mmCIF file of C-alpha atoms in Angstrom:
data_model
loop_
_atom_site.group_PDB
_atom_site.id
_atom_site.type_symbol
_atom_site.label_atom_id
_atom_site.label_comp_id
_atom_site.label_asym_id
_atom_site.label_seq_id
_atom_site.Cartn_x
_atom_site.Cartn_y
_atom_site.Cartn_z
ATOM 1 C CA MET A 1325 1.205 4.192 -13.062
ATOM 2 C CA MET A 1326 2.211 7.083 -10.823
ATOM 3 C CA ALA A 1327 -0.425 6.191 -8.238
ATOM 4 C CA ALA A 1328 0.944 2.654 -7.962
ATOM 5 C CA PHE A 1329 4.501 3.886 -7.631
ATOM 6 C CA LEU A 1330 3.980 6.518 -4.931
ATOM 7 C CA PRO A 1331 3.038 4.267 -1.961
ATOM 8 C CA THR A 1332 6.230 2.225 -2.550
ATOM 9 C CA LEU A 1333 8.281 5.417 -2.562
ATOM 10 C CA VAL A 1334 6.677 6.568 0.709
ATOM 11 C CA LYS A 1335 7.302 3.134 2.284
ATOM 12 C CA ALA A 1336 10.939 3.294 1.133
ATOM 13 C CA SER A 1337 11.333 6.727 2.712
ATOM 14 C CA TYR A 1338 9.918 5.383 5.996
ATOM 15 C CA PHE A 1339 12.479 2.559 5.859
ATOM 16 C CA LEU A 1340 15.250 5.113 5.284
ATOM 17 C CA ALA A 1341 13.950 7.211 8.182
ATOM 18 C CA ALA A 1342 13.916 4.213 10.569
ATOM 19 C CA LEU A 1343 17.493 3.359 9.521
ATOM 20 C CA LEU A 1344 18.673 6.951 10.028
ATOM 21 C CA PHE A 1345 16.996 7.114 13.466
ATOM 22 C CA ILE A 1346 18.800 3.972 14.659
ATOM 23 C CA LEU A 1347 22.165 5.067 13.229
ATOM 24 C CA GLY A 1348 21.666 8.564 14.669
ATOM 25 C CA LEU A 1349 20.867 7.246 18.157
ATOM 26 C CA LYS A 1350 23.862 4.901 17.952
ATOM 27 C CA ARG A 1351 26.131 7.876 17.174
ATOM 28 C CA MET A 1352 24.549 9.889 19.997
ATOM 29 C CA SER A 1353 25.537 7.178 22.498
ATOM 30 C CA SER A 1354 29.265 7.942 22.151
ATOM 31 C CA PRO A 1355 30.776 11.369 23.029
ATOM 32 C CA ARG A 1356 32.960 11.500 19.896
ATOM 33 C CA THR A 1357 30.181 11.003 17.377
ATOM 34 C CA ALA A 1358 27.267 12.410 19.425
ATOM 35 C CA ARG A 1359 27.017 15.712 17.588
ATOM 36 C CA GLY A 1360 26.572 14.184 14.154
ATOM 37 C CA GLY A 1361 23.962 11.755 15.463
ATOM 38 C CA ILE A 1362 21.193 14.321 15.779
ATOM 39 C CA VAL A 1363 21.828 15.480 12.198
ATOM 40 C CA TRP A 1364 21.374 11.911 10.905
ATOM 41 C CA ALA A 1365 18.142 11.513 12.862
ATOM 42 C CA GLY A 1366 17.002 14.962 11.700
ATOM 43 C CA ALA A 1367 17.531 13.971 8.057
ATOM 44 C CA GLY A 1368 15.384 10.885 8.659
ATOM 45 C CA MET A 1369 12.584 13.015 10.113
ATOM 46 C CA LEU A 1370 12.707 15.415 7.150
ATOM 47 C CA VAL A 1371 12.531 12.574 4.605
ATOM 48 C CA ALA A 1372 9.591 10.868 6.372
ATOM 49 C CA THR A 1373 7.614 14.112 6.806
ATOM 50 C CA LEU A 1374 8.055 15.251 3.198
ATOM 51 C CA ALA A 1375 7.199 11.785 1.833
ATOM 52 C CA THR A 1376 3.950 11.658 3.828
ATOM 53 C CA PHE A 1377 2.576 14.599 1.801
ATOM 54 C CA PHE A 1378 2.700 12.296 -1.248
ATOM 55 C CA LEU A 1379 0.608 9.498 0.267
ATOM 56 C CA PRO A 1380 -2.395 8.931 -2.013
ATOM 57 C CA GLY A 1381 -5.859 9.834 -0.711
ATOM 58 C CA MET A 1382 -4.748 12.575 1.685
ATOM 59 C CA HIS A 1383 -7.114 15.529 2.164
ATOM 60 C CA ASN A 1384 -6.633 18.740 4.150
ATOM 61 C CA LEU A 1385 -3.080 19.278 2.787
ATOM 62 C CA PRO A 1386 -3.098 23.086 3.395
ATOM 63 C CA LEU A 1387 -4.358 22.490 6.929
ATOM 64 C CA ILE A 1388 -1.565 19.933 7.527
ATOM 65 C CA ALA A 1389 1.069 22.361 6.228
ATOM 66 C CA ALA A 1390 -0.333 25.164 8.409
ATOM 67 C CA ALA A 1391 -0.303 23.000 11.565
ATOM 68 C CA ILE A 1392 3.280 21.850 10.868
ATOM 69 C CA ALA A 1393 4.436 25.442 10.241
ATOM 70 C CA LEU A 1394 2.784 26.698 13.419
ATOM 71 C CA GLY A 1395 4.039 23.874 15.665
ATOM 72 C CA THR A 1396 7.561 23.934 14.214
ATOM 73 C CA LEU A 1397 7.897 27.719 14.499
ATOM 74 C CA ALA A 1398 6.660 27.886 18.107
ATOM 75 C CA ALA A 1399 8.862 24.984 19.254
ATOM 76 C CA TRP A 1400 11.916 26.145 17.267
ATOM 77 C CA ILE A 1401 11.837 29.672 18.702
ATOM 78 C CA SER A 1402 11.166 28.527 22.274
ATOM 79 C CA GLY A 1403 13.915 25.904 22.015
ATOM 80 C CA LYS A 1404 16.472 28.410 20.693
ATOM 81 C CA ARG A 1405 15.678 31.141 23.220
ATOM 82 C CA VAL A 1406 15.592 29.104 26.406
ATOM 83 C CA ALA A 1407 18.610 29.153 28.765
ATOM 84 C CA MET A 1408 20.838 26.048 28.899
ATOM 85 C CA THR A 1409 19.810 25.497 32.535
ATOM 86 C CA ALA A 1410 16.155 25.237 31.496
ATOM 87 C CA MET A 1411 16.769 22.378 29.030
ATOM 88 C CA PRO A 1412 15.263 19.533 31.126
ATOM 89 C CA GLN A 1413 11.835 21.171 31.339
ATOM 90 C CA MET A 1414 11.890 21.905 27.602
ATOM 91 C CA VAL A 1415 12.513 18.184 26.968
ATOM 92 C CA ALA A 1416 9.525 17.493 29.240
ATOM 93 C CA LEU A 1417 7.373 19.980 27.312
ATOM 94 C CA TYR A 1418 8.260 18.608 23.852
ATOM 95 C CA ASN A 1419 7.906 15.043 25.118
ATOM 96 C CA GLY A 1420 4.444 15.885 26.436
ATOM 97 C CA MET A 1421 3.548 17.249 23.001
ATOM 98 C CA GLY A 1422 4.543 13.914 21.437
ATOM 99 C CA GLY A 1423 2.414 12.020 23.951
ATOM 100 C CA GLY A 1424 -0.498 14.365 23.253
ATOM 101 C CA SER A 1425 -0.075 13.818 19.530
ATOM 102 C CA ALA A 1426 -0.166 10.026 19.983
ATOM 103 C CA ALA A 1427 -3.270 10.378 22.184
ATOM 104 C CA ALA A 1428 -4.903 12.591 19.533
ATOM 105 C CA ILE A 1429 -4.203 9.938 16.878
ATOM 106 C CA GLY A 1430 -5.771 7.344 19.193
ATOM 107 C CA ALA A 1431 -8.842 9.535 19.786
ATOM 108 C CA GLY A 1432 -9.314 10.137 16.059
ATOM 109 C CA GLU A 1433 -8.998 6.444 15.216
ATOM 110 C CA LEU A 1434 -11.393 5.400 18.023
ATOM 111 C CA LEU A 1435 -13.989 7.878 16.706
ATOM 112 C CA LYS A 1436 -13.521 6.449 13.187
ATOM 113 C CA PHE A 1437 -13.946 2.879 14.462
ATOM 114 C CA GLY A 1438 -17.059 4.069 16.300
ATOM 115 C CA ALA A 1439 -18.396 5.503 13.038
ATOM 116 C CA GLY A 1440 -18.159 2.052 11.461
ATOM 117 C CA GLU A 1441 -14.613 1.802 10.048
ATOM 118 C CA ALA A 1442 -13.398 -1.799 10.252
ATOM 119 C CA ALA A 1443 -10.752 -2.608 12.880
ATOM 120 C CA SER A 1444 -9.145 -5.818 14.110
ATOM 121 C CA THR A 1445 -9.244 -6.566 17.850
ATOM 122 C CA THR A 1446 -5.466 -6.095 18.006
ATOM 123 C CA GLN A 1447 -5.795 -2.631 16.462
ATOM 124 C CA LEU A 1448 -8.538 -1.732 18.926
ATOM 125 C CA VAL A 1449 -6.575 -2.958 21.977
ATOM 126 C CA LEU A 1450 -3.279 -1.338 20.934
ATOM 127 C CA GLY A 1451 -5.109 1.865 19.952
ATOM 128 C CA VAL A 1452 -6.702 2.116 23.404
ATOM 129 C CA VAL A 1453 -3.491 1.196 25.279
ATOM 130 C CA GLY A 1454 -1.415 3.616 23.162
ATOM 131 C CA ALA A 1455 -3.916 6.425 23.745
ATOM 132 C CA LEU A 1456 -3.882 5.724 27.504
ATOM 133 C CA ILE A 1457 -0.067 5.798 27.714
ATOM 134 C CA GLY A 1458 0.122 8.857 25.443
ATOM 135 C CA ALA A 1459 -2.435 10.812 27.474
ATOM 136 C CA VAL A 1460 -0.684 9.961 30.770
ATOM 137 C CA SER A 1461 2.641 11.034 29.246
ATOM 138 C CA PHE A 1462 1.054 14.289 28.000
ATOM 139 C CA SER A 1463 -0.455 15.493 31.279
ATOM 140 C CA GLY A 1464 2.384 14.049 33.397
ATOM 141 C CA SER A 1465 5.045 15.795 31.296
ATOM 142 C CA LEU A 1466 3.197 19.108 31.518
ATOM 143 C CA ILE A 1467 3.201 18.836 35.341
ATOM 144 C CA ALA A 1468 6.929 17.958 35.241
ATOM 145 C CA PHE A 1469 7.497 21.046 33.045
ATOM 146 C CA ALA A 1470 5.502 23.279 35.425
ATOM 147 C CA LYS A 1471 7.470 21.978 38.429
ATOM 148 C CA LEU A 1472 10.909 22.510 36.865
ATOM 149 C CA GLN A 1473 9.856 25.897 35.509
ATOM 150 C CA GLY A 1474 9.089 26.950 39.091
ATOM 151 C CA TRP A 1475 5.362 27.411 38.476
ATOM 152 C CA MET A 1476 4.575 24.691 41.002
ATOM 153 C CA ASP A 1477 7.258 24.467 43.672
ATOM 154 C CA ARG A 1478 5.256 22.625 46.326
ATOM 155 C CA ARG A 1479 4.831 18.860 46.374
ATOM 156 C CA PHE A 1480 1.171 17.954 46.476
ATOM 157 C CA VAL A 1481 0.627 15.125 48.960
ATOM 158 C CA PHE A 1482 -2.443 13.951 50.850
ATOM 159 C CA ALA A 1483 -3.388 10.882 52.896
ATOM 160 C CA GLY A 1484 -4.457 7.878 50.853
ATOM 161 C CA GLN A 1485 -3.081 9.391 47.656
ATOM 162 C CA ARG A 1486 -1.783 6.091 46.357
ATOM 163 C CA PHE A 1487 -5.219 4.540 46.817
ATOM 164 C CA VAL A 1488 -6.988 7.391 44.993
ATOM 165 C CA ASN A 1489 -4.442 7.246 42.154
ATOM 166 C CA ALA A 1490 -4.975 3.496 41.824
ATOM 167 C CA LEU A 1491 -8.754 4.060 41.657
ATOM 168 C CA VAL A 1492 -8.400 6.654 38.890
ATOM 169 C CA PHE A 1493 -6.097 4.310 36.971
ATOM 170 C CA LEU A 1494 -8.534 1.400 37.323
ATOM 171 C CA ALA A 1495 -11.422 3.628 36.192
ATOM 172 C CA ALA A 1496 -9.395 4.639 33.104
ATOM 173 C CA LEU A 1497 -8.695 0.937 32.418
ATOM 174 C CA ALA A 1498 -12.418 0.155 32.798
ATOM 175 C CA ALA A 1499 -13.347 2.885 30.298
ATOM 176 C CA GLY A 1500 -10.667 1.522 27.950
ATOM 177 C CA ALA A 1501 -12.059 -2.008 28.334
ATOM 178 C CA ALA A 1502 -15.542 -0.687 27.497
ATOM 179 C CA LEU A 1503 -14.108 0.838 24.302
ATOM 180 C CA VAL A 1504 -12.429 -2.448 23.358
ATOM 181 C CA ALA A 1505 -15.686 -4.294 24.092
ATOM 182 C CA GLY A 1506 -17.305 -2.205 21.358
ATOM 183 C CA ARG A 1507 -18.909 0.688 23.266
ATOM 184 C CA LEU A 1508 -17.222 3.217 20.963
ATOM 185 C CA GLU A 1509 -19.491 6.145 21.862
ATOM 186 C CA VAL A 1510 -18.237 9.725 22.028
ATOM 187 C CA GLY A 1511 -19.154 9.914 25.735
ATOM 188 C CA VAL A 1512 -17.068 6.844 26.641
ATOM 189 C CA VAL A 1513 -14.128 8.170 24.582
ATOM 190 C CA ILE A 1514 -14.279 11.507 26.438
ATOM 191 C CA ALA A 1515 -14.513 9.796 29.858
ATOM 192 C CA PHE A 1516 -11.572 7.532 28.956
ATOM 193 C CA PHE A 1517 -9.324 10.466 28.011
ATOM 194 C CA ALA A 1518 -10.408 12.588 30.995
ATOM 195 C CA LEU A 1519 -9.480 9.745 33.390
ATOM 196 C CA ALA A 1520 -6.154 9.052 31.625
ATOM 197 C CA LEU A 1521 -5.184 12.740 31.720
ATOM 198 C CA ALA A 1522 -6.193 12.999 35.382
ATOM 199 C CA PHE A 1523 -4.047 9.986 36.244
ATOM 200 C CA GLY A 1524 -0.982 11.546 34.580
ATOM 201 C CA VAL A 1525 -1.453 14.713 36.652
ATOM 202 C CA MET A 1526 -2.024 12.891 39.951
ATOM 203 C CA MET A 1527 0.864 10.490 39.437
ATOM 204 C CA THR A 1528 3.334 13.366 38.903
ATOM 205 C CA LEU A 1529 2.070 15.847 41.525
ATOM 206 C CA PRO A 1530 3.648 14.192 44.607
ATOM 207 C CA ILE A 1531 7.118 13.795 43.039
ATOM 208 C CA GLY A 1532 9.742 16.381 44.019
ATOM 209 C CA GLY A 1533 11.646 18.565 41.526
ATOM 210 C CA ALA A 1534 15.009 16.847 42.094
ATOM 211 C CA ASP A 1535 13.589 13.530 40.864
ATOM 212 C CA MET A 1536 12.043 15.056 37.732
ATOM 213 C CA PRO A 1537 14.802 14.109 35.227
ATOM 214 C CA VAL A 1538 14.164 10.416 35.976
ATOM 215 C CA VAL A 1539 10.407 10.951 35.676
ATOM 216 C CA ILE A 1540 10.818 12.831 32.375
ATOM 217 C CA SER A 1541 12.936 9.972 31.043
ATOM 218 C CA MET A 1542 10.159 7.555 32.044
ATOM 219 C CA TYR A 1543 7.512 9.633 30.248
ATOM 220 C CA ASN A 1544 9.879 9.745 27.258
ATOM 221 C CA ALA A 1545 9.781 5.943 27.161
ATOM 222 C CA PHE A 1546 5.971 6.081 27.602
ATOM 223 C CA THR A 1547 5.588 8.361 24.587
ATOM 224 C CA GLY A 1548 7.811 6.017 22.553
ATOM 225 C CA LEU A 1549 5.526 3.075 23.394
ATOM 226 C CA ALA A 1550 2.396 5.124 22.652
ATOM 227 C CA VAL A 1551 3.838 6.079 19.257
ATOM 228 C CA ALA A 1552 4.693 2.433 18.484
ATOM 229 C CA PHE A 1553 1.159 1.243 19.389
ATOM 230 C CA GLU A 1554 -0.603 3.991 17.433
ATOM 231 C CA GLY A 1555 1.820 3.170 14.592
ATOM 232 C CA PHE A 1556 0.380 -0.348 14.557
ATOM 233 C CA VAL A 1557 -3.177 1.056 14.440
ATOM 234 C CA LEU A 1558 -2.216 3.213 11.439
ATOM 235 C CA GLN A 1559 -0.076 0.402 9.931
ATOM 236 C CA ASN A 1560 2.884 2.809 9.817
ATOM 237 C CA GLU A 1561 6.237 0.973 10.023
ATOM 238 C CA ALA A 1562 8.355 4.065 10.771
ATOM 239 C CA MET A 1563 6.240 4.842 13.851
ATOM 240 C CA ILE A 1564 6.337 1.226 15.064
ATOM 241 C CA ILE A 1565 10.126 0.923 14.814
ATOM 242 C CA ALA A 1566 11.107 4.417 16.008
ATOM 243 C CA GLY A 1567 8.555 4.289 18.836
ATOM 244 C CA MET A 1568 9.641 0.848 20.043
ATOM 245 C CA VAL A 1569 13.365 1.717 19.884
ATOM 246 C CA VAL A 1570 12.684 4.806 22.023
ATOM 247 C CA GLY A 1571 10.401 2.820 24.336
ATOM 248 C CA ALA A 1572 13.153 0.290 25.091
ATOM 249 C CA ALA A 1573 16.047 2.764 25.096
ATOM 250 C CA GLY A 1574 14.055 5.138 27.292
ATOM 251 C CA THR A 1575 13.180 2.402 29.797
ATOM 252 C CA LEU A 1576 16.837 1.392 30.148
ATOM 253 C CA LEU A 1577 17.923 5.038 30.328
ATOM 254 C CA THR A 1578 15.387 5.665 33.117
ATOM 255 C CA GLN A 1579 16.854 2.764 35.120
ATOM 256 C CA LEU A 1580 20.416 4.011 34.513
ATOM 257 C CA MET A 1581 19.485 7.541 35.618
ATOM 258 C CA ALA A 1582 17.799 6.269 38.785
ATOM 259 C CA LYS A 1583 20.860 4.097 39.482
ATOM 260 C CA ALA A 1584 23.173 7.112 38.991
ATOM 261 C CA MET A 1585 21.187 8.788 41.807
ATOM 262 C CA ASN A 1586 21.506 5.642 43.959
ATOM 263 C CA ARG A 1587 17.743 5.147 43.852
ATOM 264 C CA SER A 1588 15.392 2.567 42.417
ATOM 265 C CA LEU A 1589 12.664 3.685 40.034
ATOM 266 C CA ALA A 1590 9.971 2.532 42.477
ATOM 267 C CA ASN A 1591 11.638 4.653 45.155
ATOM 268 C CA VAL A 1592 11.524 7.727 42.884
ATOM 269 C CA LEU A 1593 7.877 7.162 41.952
ATOM 270 C CA PHE A 1594 6.438 6.114 45.304
ATOM 271 C CA GLY A 1595 9.194 6.846 47.851
ATOM 272 C CA ASN A 1596 7.827 10.312 48.625
ATOM 273 C CA PHE A 1597 4.814 8.807 50.364
ATOM 274 C CA GLY A 1598 7.058 7.529 53.126
ATOM 275 C CA ALA A 1599 8.745 10.937 53.302
ATOM 276 C CA ALA A 1600 5.368 12.666 53.592
ATOM 277 C CA ARG A 1601 4.360 10.386 56.438
ATOM 278 C CA GLY A 1602 7.678 11.167 58.104
ATOM 279 C CA GLU A 1603 7.029 14.900 57.832
ATOM 280 C CA ALA A 1604 3.574 14.555 59.333
ATOM 281 C CA GLN A 1605 4.809 12.704 62.411
ATOM 282 C CA MET B 797 -1.050 -5.292 6.233
ATOM 283 C CA ILE B 798 1.039 -5.992 9.333
ATOM 284 C CA ASP B 799 -0.671 -8.753 11.292
ATOM 285 C CA GLY B 800 -0.329 -9.428 15.016
ATOM 286 C CA PHE B 801 2.629 -11.814 14.909
ATOM 287 C CA LEU B 802 4.630 -9.807 12.382
ATOM 288 C CA ALA B 803 4.108 -6.758 14.614
ATOM 289 C CA LEU B 804 5.254 -8.787 17.618
ATOM 290 C CA TYR B 805 8.505 -9.670 15.810
ATOM 291 C CA ILE B 806 9.069 -6.023 14.830
ATOM 292 C CA PHE B 807 8.335 -4.892 18.420
ATOM 293 C CA MET B 808 10.814 -7.444 19.791
ATOM 294 C CA LEU B 809 13.662 -6.656 17.387
ATOM 295 C CA ALA B 810 13.191 -2.885 17.704
ATOM 296 C CA ALA B 811 13.159 -3.168 21.514
ATOM 297 C CA PHE B 812 16.471 -5.104 21.476
ATOM 298 C CA THR B 813 17.928 -2.497 19.135
ATOM 299 C CA GLY B 814 16.972 0.301 21.519
ATOM 300 C CA TYR B 815 18.325 -1.647 24.486
ATOM 301 C CA GLU B 816 21.663 -2.368 22.773
ATOM 302 C CA ILE B 817 22.132 1.275 21.702
ATOM 303 C CA ILE B 818 21.883 2.493 25.274
ATOM 304 C CA SER B 819 23.513 -0.359 27.175
ATOM 305 C CA ARG B 820 27.072 1.050 27.423
ATOM 306 C CA VAL B 821 26.525 4.795 27.475
ATOM 307 C CA PRO B 822 28.528 7.142 29.745
ATOM 308 C CA VAL B 823 26.602 9.061 32.435
ATOM 309 C CA ILE B 824 27.478 12.408 30.806
ATOM 310 C CA LEU B 825 25.388 11.441 27.759
ATOM 311 C CA HIS B 826 22.229 10.437 29.677
ATOM 312 C CA THR B 827 20.453 13.779 29.286
ATOM 313 C CA PRO B 828 21.422 14.398 25.620
ATOM 314 C CA LEU B 829 20.343 10.838 24.770
ATOM 315 C CA MET B 830 17.022 11.321 26.545
ATOM 316 C CA SER B 831 16.587 14.470 24.485
ATOM 317 C CA GLY B 832 17.702 12.693 21.298
ATOM 318 C CA SER B 833 15.258 9.833 21.776
ATOM 319 C CA ASN B 834 12.604 12.453 22.597
ATOM 320 C CA PHE B 835 13.268 13.863 19.113
ATOM 321 C CA VAL B 836 13.064 10.417 17.468
ATOM 322 C CA HIS B 837 9.539 9.743 18.755
ATOM 323 C CA GLY B 838 8.599 13.012 17.045
ATOM 324 C CA ILE B 839 7.936 10.636 14.096
ATOM 325 C CA VAL B 840 4.434 10.640 15.616
ATOM 326 C CA LEU B 841 4.043 13.724 13.371
ATOM 327 C CA VAL B 842 3.817 11.413 10.354
ATOM 328 C CA GLY B 843 0.934 9.491 11.920
ATOM 329 C CA ALA B 844 -0.860 12.683 12.889
ATOM 330 C CA MET B 845 -0.511 13.902 9.283
ATOM 331 C CA VAL B 846 -2.166 10.689 8.062
ATOM 332 C CA ALA B 847 -4.939 11.087 10.671
ATOM 333 C CA LEU B 848 -5.645 14.681 9.627
ATOM 334 C CA GLY B 849 -5.315 13.730 5.960
ATOM 335 C CA HIS B 850 -8.117 11.182 6.332
ATOM 336 C CA ALA B 851 -10.331 13.158 8.734
ATOM 337 C CA GLN B 852 -14.000 13.265 7.680
ATOM 338 C CA THR B 853 -15.999 15.080 10.373
ATOM 339 C CA PRO B 854 -15.186 18.525 11.874
ATOM 340 C CA LEU B 855 -14.376 16.819 15.213
ATOM 341 C CA GLU B 856 -11.881 14.447 13.561
ATOM 342 C CA THR B 857 -10.363 17.395 11.695
ATOM 343 C CA ALA B 858 -9.948 19.391 14.921
ATOM 344 C CA ILE B 859 -8.350 16.421 16.722
ATOM 345 C CA GLY B 860 -6.106 15.760 13.720
ATOM 346 C CA PHE B 861 -5.026 19.406 13.564
ATOM 347 C CA LEU B 862 -4.144 19.313 17.266
ATOM 348 C CA GLY B 863 -2.193 16.082 16.697
ATOM 349 C CA VAL B 864 -0.132 17.550 13.835
ATOM 350 C CA LEU B 865 0.498 20.757 15.803
ATOM 351 C CA LEU B 866 1.753 18.821 18.866
ATOM 352 C CA GLY B 867 3.728 16.328 16.763
ATOM 353 C CA ALA B 868 5.517 19.125 14.886
ATOM 354 C CA GLY B 869 6.313 20.747 18.242
ATOM 355 C CA ASN B 870 7.791 17.460 19.500
ATOM 356 C CA ALA B 871 9.978 17.009 16.413
ATOM 357 C CA ALA B 872 11.170 20.613 16.010
ATOM 358 C CA GLY B 873 11.641 21.316 19.718
ATOM 359 C CA GLY B 874 13.350 17.973 20.278
ATOM 360 C CA TYR B 875 15.815 18.697 17.471
ATOM 361 C CA VAL B 876 16.731 22.213 18.605
ATOM 362 C CA VAL B 877 17.204 21.255 22.250
ATOM 363 C CA THR B 878 19.269 18.129 21.435
ATOM 364 C CA GLU B 879 21.481 20.055 19.018
ATOM 365 C CA ARG B 880 22.133 22.748 21.619
ATOM 366 C CA MET B 881 23.002 20.137 24.263
ATOM 367 C CA LEU B 882 25.387 18.317 21.927
ATOM 368 C CA GLU B 883 27.081 21.552 20.856
ATOM 369 C CA MET B 884 28.778 21.538 24.245
ATOM 370 C CA PHE B 885 30.530 18.272 23.356
ATOM 371 C CA LYS B 886 32.104 19.847 20.295
ATOM 372 C CA SER B 887 33.770 22.689 22.227
ATOM 373 C CA SER B 888 35.031 20.382 24.989
ATOM 374 C CA LYS B 889 36.500 17.995 22.408
ATOM 375 C CA LYS B 890 38.387 20.856 20.729
ATOM 376 C CA ALA B 891 39.739 22.021 24.047
ATOM 377 C CA GLU B 892 41.013 18.499 24.731
ATOM 378 C CA GLY B 893 42.732 18.337 21.350
ATOM 379 C CA LYS B 894 44.737 21.515 21.887
#
């Protein structure tokens, strides 16, 4: 009786969380109601997280609680202590964590599919694509954080960089295609993630610090998409809806931010190559 | 079970929702909204919890633990930073009212 009732209750709490996220974001988009918006969204997160503990068939509950406590404590303290001027790089850091988490979900699911768990082709494709986007967002956001934090104040540019980056991206796609084609071996999974992480680093390295807010906003949208795709793999409605809302909102926000700087997104991402050539001449 | 087409409909409607929320937002709210949406995708924590909760091998458990740790960091950090950014709007609103 109880076992049949619980999944419905968890699903209902996910619905409530999705609703609160959308209402919270809506409030955050107007200066008068912005402050309350984050509280609404926060309530949604709390409800969804607590409900997940009651999903039937979950093991490792103490381990889950320990990981949540550790991650929450570290992020809470660092977020409270940091100076207001350092906020953009903290957003980059926390966004990278979300991308890493989505990539970790993708890695775990791919290993399970490799071990013989049944998966539809759609799940396999979206799992691989979500893991790719999540991993790029993870390593790219960490580079953005390091740049804004002043740990890496030089732009890293070399001749033919765009070509090398494209090659790394294509290699990551090829490894992903091999996974989708059924070669779900641990070695291929590792190669796939190594290439995806490398691409995130190399894509962000040549971009200057002043353009970072736009880039962080783009990685924010990336993480949203990764979360939505991994949500489909896990059949988790809250992740699909929240991730997709952020993916779309983040994409539009990135365009608006680039426009506010009188730049196009392509100019922010690739424009520095022209500048580098100019410097060399 | 959410099949491909049902997922496609959910993706489409959720994307329009996100687009509509942002479409008429003042420039001053760009950064807080980026931070707020960064918090919202912290829902990835829930998925990581499910992954760790169903992990079988030590490798899956380690990956799941890392996922939950990072997801919790995304959610908690995103909340704190967004709240601190939005606090500034409260004080400026009061000053205007006086």
